[in-house]
Amino acid sequence: MSNFMDRFGEIFGMLMSPLWNHPDRMQKLSRFLMSCFVLMMVLGALVWLSQRPVFALKQIQIEPVAGQTLKHINKAIVKRQVYETVQGNFFSVRLEEVKRGFESMPWVRHANVRRVWPNGLIVSIEEQKPFGTWGGSDSHVLINNHGEIFAGRVSEISDDIRLVDFYGPDDASKEVMSLYERSNNWFKPWGAEVVSLALTERYAWHIKLSNGMRVEFGRDEENSDKTLTEERIARLFKYWPQVQEKWANRIDAVDLRYPNGFAVHLASASVKKNDIDGKKSELKQ
């Protein structure tokens, strides 16, 4: 017990004694304070330098991503908007905010921003590639080949670009593009392409081909087994020569919503086929 009290007394006396009575501790404290002072001076100098006018953003270079040219983006207008909205200098500018600002502009799909010493930014832009209209040519909304909709006008697009007309709920653009890709492949044997595709609120859909024919699909095919639609397409192709032999080029629509057959529509009349058993085709006008 006495040893413990003696040790406690030594520690208490050391803590309570003046610091200057311990030269080694004074040296350590002095070095620590000097290090803090030097660090604060360096940080202050860096802050002062970073706020010099030489680091204010003065050069913004806008370039397309590899393999692209900017056809719909006016570089001068974009630069002016950036200079008016970007805050900070070379060190303090927030690149993510600049990126989001560019990507909110019309015709910009993606943007990548990086600093260039001592007062510049380089912005690489992936421009939207219009693939079709969304909601008709007067809607001012376009869709790219990724199934993403964006603001744009048909009048801004070159006449040599053929646009597909798409219709559907705004949250179903990617599904509409998937339907387009599938159906466009189905009708290649006819040498026809899909020029219009519409998806209703009930998710029934139809297409119009480049040969002028309209094809109706039900809503159950997409929601269940996708092979069901392909089977109906195969049935159509199998019996199409018989249909053509009887009505030649008078058919302007085909209805594939029937489980065991299909219906055709003539320009001046309605023709239905109620049953196809895989062996015989009976068409009644």
XYZ file of C-alpha atoms in Angstrom:
285
model
C 0.000 0.000 0.000
C 2.858 2.356 0.846
C 4.470 1.729 -2.567
C 1.244 2.705 -4.317
C 0.965 5.922 -2.321
C 4.600 6.799 -3.046
C 4.091 6.276 -6.801
C 0.882 8.304 -6.768
C 2.674 11.123 -4.972
C 5.438 11.195 -7.609
C 2.948 11.389 -10.475
C 0.896 14.064 -8.733
C 3.982 16.116 -7.970
C 5.152 15.871 -11.610
C 1.769 17.027 -12.926
C 1.518 19.901 -10.496
C 5.090 21.087 -10.864
C 5.755 23.957 -13.311
C 6.452 22.933 -16.913
C 9.690 24.883 -16.991
C 11.109 22.552 -14.388
C 11.208 19.829 -17.104
C 13.424 20.931 -20.028
C 12.734 17.818 -22.133
C 8.979 18.432 -22.005
C 9.546 22.086 -22.809
C 11.488 21.110 -25.932
C 8.742 18.739 -27.136
C 6.063 21.379 -26.583
C 8.126 24.005 -28.400
C 8.614 21.732 -31.410
C 4.895 20.933 -31.501
C 3.894 24.595 -31.373
C 6.437 25.480 -34.071
C 5.094 22.708 -36.326
C 1.538 23.975 -35.882
C 2.669 27.519 -36.679
C 4.469 26.428 -39.859
C 1.476 24.346 -40.938
C -0.896 27.275 -40.430
C 1.411 29.567 -42.402
C 1.592 27.086 -45.279
C -2.186 26.610 -45.333
C -2.720 30.367 -45.233
C -0.311 30.851 -48.116
C -2.058 28.183 -50.156
C -5.471 29.728 -49.519
C -4.113 33.142 -50.483
C -2.564 31.788 -53.683
C -5.689 29.852 -54.651
C -7.695 33.083 -54.616
C -5.381 34.934 -56.990
C -6.978 36.111 -60.275
C -4.637 33.911 -62.282
C -6.686 30.886 -61.145
C -10.077 32.349 -62.079
C -11.679 30.206 -64.781
C -10.952 31.844 -68.125
C -10.751 28.977 -70.602
C -13.493 26.428 -71.211
C -12.873 24.011 -74.046
C -15.829 22.051 -75.371
C -15.145 18.967 -77.462
C -17.101 15.927 -78.636
C -16.356 12.451 -77.403
C -14.253 10.279 -79.662
C -16.015 9.403 -82.889
C -18.586 12.203 -82.725
C -19.059 15.697 -84.069
C -21.282 18.257 -82.384
C -24.129 18.977 -84.793
C -26.779 20.441 -82.515
C -24.750 22.197 -79.793
C -23.671 25.805 -80.275
C -20.303 26.043 -78.485
C -20.378 29.846 -78.145
C -23.804 29.857 -76.491
C -22.890 26.971 -74.202
C -19.661 28.678 -73.102
C -21.505 31.872 -72.287
C -24.034 29.980 -70.179
C -21.238 28.196 -68.334
C -19.345 31.411 -67.552
C -22.566 32.910 -66.175
C -23.462 29.978 -63.950
C -20.214 28.287 -62.839
C -18.995 29.389 -59.426
C -15.454 29.098 -58.093
C -11.984 29.010 -59.597
C -9.604 26.295 -60.721
C -9.354 24.862 -57.193
C -12.832 25.426 -55.797
C -15.086 24.690 -58.788
C -17.207 21.595 -58.247
C -16.832 19.424 -61.321
C -19.920 17.323 -60.540
C -22.100 20.431 -60.530
C -20.625 21.567 -63.844
C -21.275 18.089 -65.262
C -24.921 18.164 -64.156
C -25.298 21.639 -65.620
C -24.104 20.487 -69.029
C -26.248 17.361 -68.972
C -29.340 19.481 -68.318
C -28.828 21.278 -71.641
C -30.723 20.183 -74.773
C -28.983 17.599 -76.947
C -26.411 16.671 -74.283
C -26.588 13.011 -73.260
C -23.432 12.781 -71.146
C -20.661 15.204 -70.181
C -17.225 14.646 -68.680
C -15.444 17.613 -67.046
C -11.778 17.872 -66.075
C -9.456 20.674 -64.948
C -6.640 22.111 -67.077
C -3.869 24.045 -65.326
C -3.985 26.854 -64.353
C -7.421 28.301 -65.175
C -9.275 26.073 -67.601
C -11.802 23.282 -67.977
C -12.210 20.720 -70.740
C -15.731 19.396 -71.258
C -16.210 16.280 -73.382
C -19.800 16.002 -74.604
C -21.688 13.007 -75.933
C -24.407 14.477 -78.097
C -27.814 12.890 -78.380
C -28.362 10.802 -81.505
C -32.018 11.147 -82.487
C -33.642 7.891 -83.511
C -37.301 8.810 -83.545
C -40.029 11.128 -82.372
C -41.907 10.562 -79.125
C -45.575 11.430 -79.313
C -45.512 12.687 -82.899
C -43.452 15.167 -84.865
C -45.145 18.126 -83.160
C -44.431 17.030 -79.573
C -40.904 18.517 -79.352
C -39.741 15.304 -77.713
C -37.315 12.861 -79.347
C -35.963 9.433 -78.436
C -32.429 8.103 -78.924
C -31.369 4.569 -79.780
C -30.971 3.768 -76.070
C -34.678 4.322 -75.482
C -34.094 7.632 -73.664
C -36.365 10.585 -74.392
C -35.046 14.143 -74.570
C -36.173 17.605 -75.628
C -35.663 18.366 -79.311
C -37.394 19.442 -82.479
C -37.707 17.599 -85.758
C -36.821 20.843 -87.545
C -33.338 20.666 -85.980
C -32.592 17.316 -87.609
C -31.128 16.827 -91.060
C -33.586 15.707 -93.728
C -31.470 12.662 -94.579
C -32.137 11.115 -91.138
C -35.244 8.941 -91.142
C -37.021 9.072 -87.795
C -39.314 6.370 -86.435
C -42.522 7.628 -84.812
C -42.988 6.248 -81.284
C -45.958 6.619 -78.947
C -46.418 5.387 -75.408
C -46.376 6.208 -71.693
C -43.392 8.391 -70.738
C -42.031 5.771 -68.340
C -42.090 3.034 -70.993
C -39.656 4.454 -73.558
C -37.072 1.704 -73.042
C -39.731 -0.987 -73.378
C -40.995 0.655 -76.573
C -37.462 0.591 -77.988
C -37.151 -3.087 -77.081
C -40.408 -3.845 -78.914
C -39.155 -1.921 -81.921
C -35.906 -3.897 -82.125
C -37.736 -7.211 -81.911
C -40.467 -6.376 -84.415
C -38.036 -4.796 -86.863
C -36.140 -8.087 -87.014
C -39.339 -10.106 -87.458
C -40.314 -8.428 -90.727
C -36.915 -8.375 -92.419
C -37.961 -11.366 -94.580
C -40.559 -9.060 -96.139
C -37.936 -6.404 -96.812
C -39.971 -4.061 -94.590
C -38.975 -1.875 -91.668
C -40.967 -0.518 -88.751
C -41.728 3.184 -89.307
C -44.135 3.644 -86.388
C -44.788 1.881 -83.078
C -47.432 2.724 -80.487
C -47.846 1.297 -76.982
C -51.137 2.048 -75.250
C -51.703 2.707 -71.551
C -52.959 -0.898 -71.322
C -49.708 -2.056 -72.945
C -51.280 -3.282 -76.141
C -49.170 -2.307 -79.109
C -49.171 -2.051 -82.882
C -46.708 -1.132 -85.594
C -46.767 0.286 -89.079
C -44.346 -1.043 -91.675
C -42.559 0.745 -94.481
C -44.788 -1.080 -97.001
C -47.805 0.678 -95.469
C -49.149 -2.317 -93.546
C -50.333 -2.050 -89.954
C -49.825 -5.003 -87.576
C -51.797 -5.302 -84.330
C -50.415 -7.132 -81.281
C -52.221 -7.946 -78.056
C -51.085 -7.018 -74.563
C -50.667 -10.535 -73.167
C -47.770 -11.478 -75.411
C -45.305 -9.040 -73.891
C -46.399 -9.692 -70.322
C -46.081 -13.469 -70.514
C -44.101 -15.752 -72.805
C -42.387 -13.726 -75.531
C -42.166 -16.800 -77.742
C -45.951 -16.635 -78.140
C -45.687 -13.576 -80.362
C -42.897 -15.167 -82.373
C -45.077 -18.229 -82.935
C -47.858 -16.015 -84.295
C -45.377 -14.245 -86.567
C -44.181 -17.622 -87.848
C -47.789 -18.639 -88.520
C -48.377 -15.406 -90.436
C -45.340 -15.998 -92.648
C -46.370 -19.615 -93.229
C -49.800 -18.742 -94.582
C -48.950 -15.382 -96.098
C -48.398 -16.785 -99.647
C -52.000 -18.063 -99.620
C -53.251 -14.694 -98.433
C -51.270 -12.884 -101.112
C -52.497 -15.283 -103.793
C -56.092 -14.463 -102.990
C -55.927 -10.726 -102.243
C -52.574 -9.691 -103.716
C -51.600 -6.242 -102.420
C -55.015 -5.175 -101.172
C -54.257 -5.936 -97.511
C -53.465 -2.903 -95.354
C -53.611 -4.422 -91.838
C -53.004 -7.702 -90.008
C -54.373 -8.528 -86.563
C -52.304 -11.061 -84.602
C -54.317 -10.950 -81.383
C -56.083 -14.227 -82.151
C -54.635 -17.276 -80.324
C -55.168 -19.719 -83.207
C -54.984 -17.526 -86.274
C -54.938 -13.994 -87.567
C -57.205 -11.515 -89.265
C -56.491 -9.368 -92.292
C -58.104 -6.112 -93.338
C -58.542 -4.995 -96.923
C -58.513 -1.400 -98.004
C -62.241 -1.594 -98.752
C -63.466 -4.482 -96.593
C -62.824 -6.548 -93.497
C -61.559 -10.116 -93.813
C -61.270 -12.463 -90.860
C -59.628 -15.813 -90.392
C -60.921 -17.523 -87.283
C -58.925 -20.757 -87.097
C -55.664 -22.114 -88.428
C -54.806 -25.595 -87.242
C -51.425 -25.732 -88.961
C -52.750 -27.833 -91.837
C -55.339 -25.767 -93.635
C -56.076 -22.053 -93.995
C -59.656 -20.909 -94.467
C -60.177 -17.215 -95.196
C -63.636 -15.708 -95.468
C -64.473 -12.303 -96.833
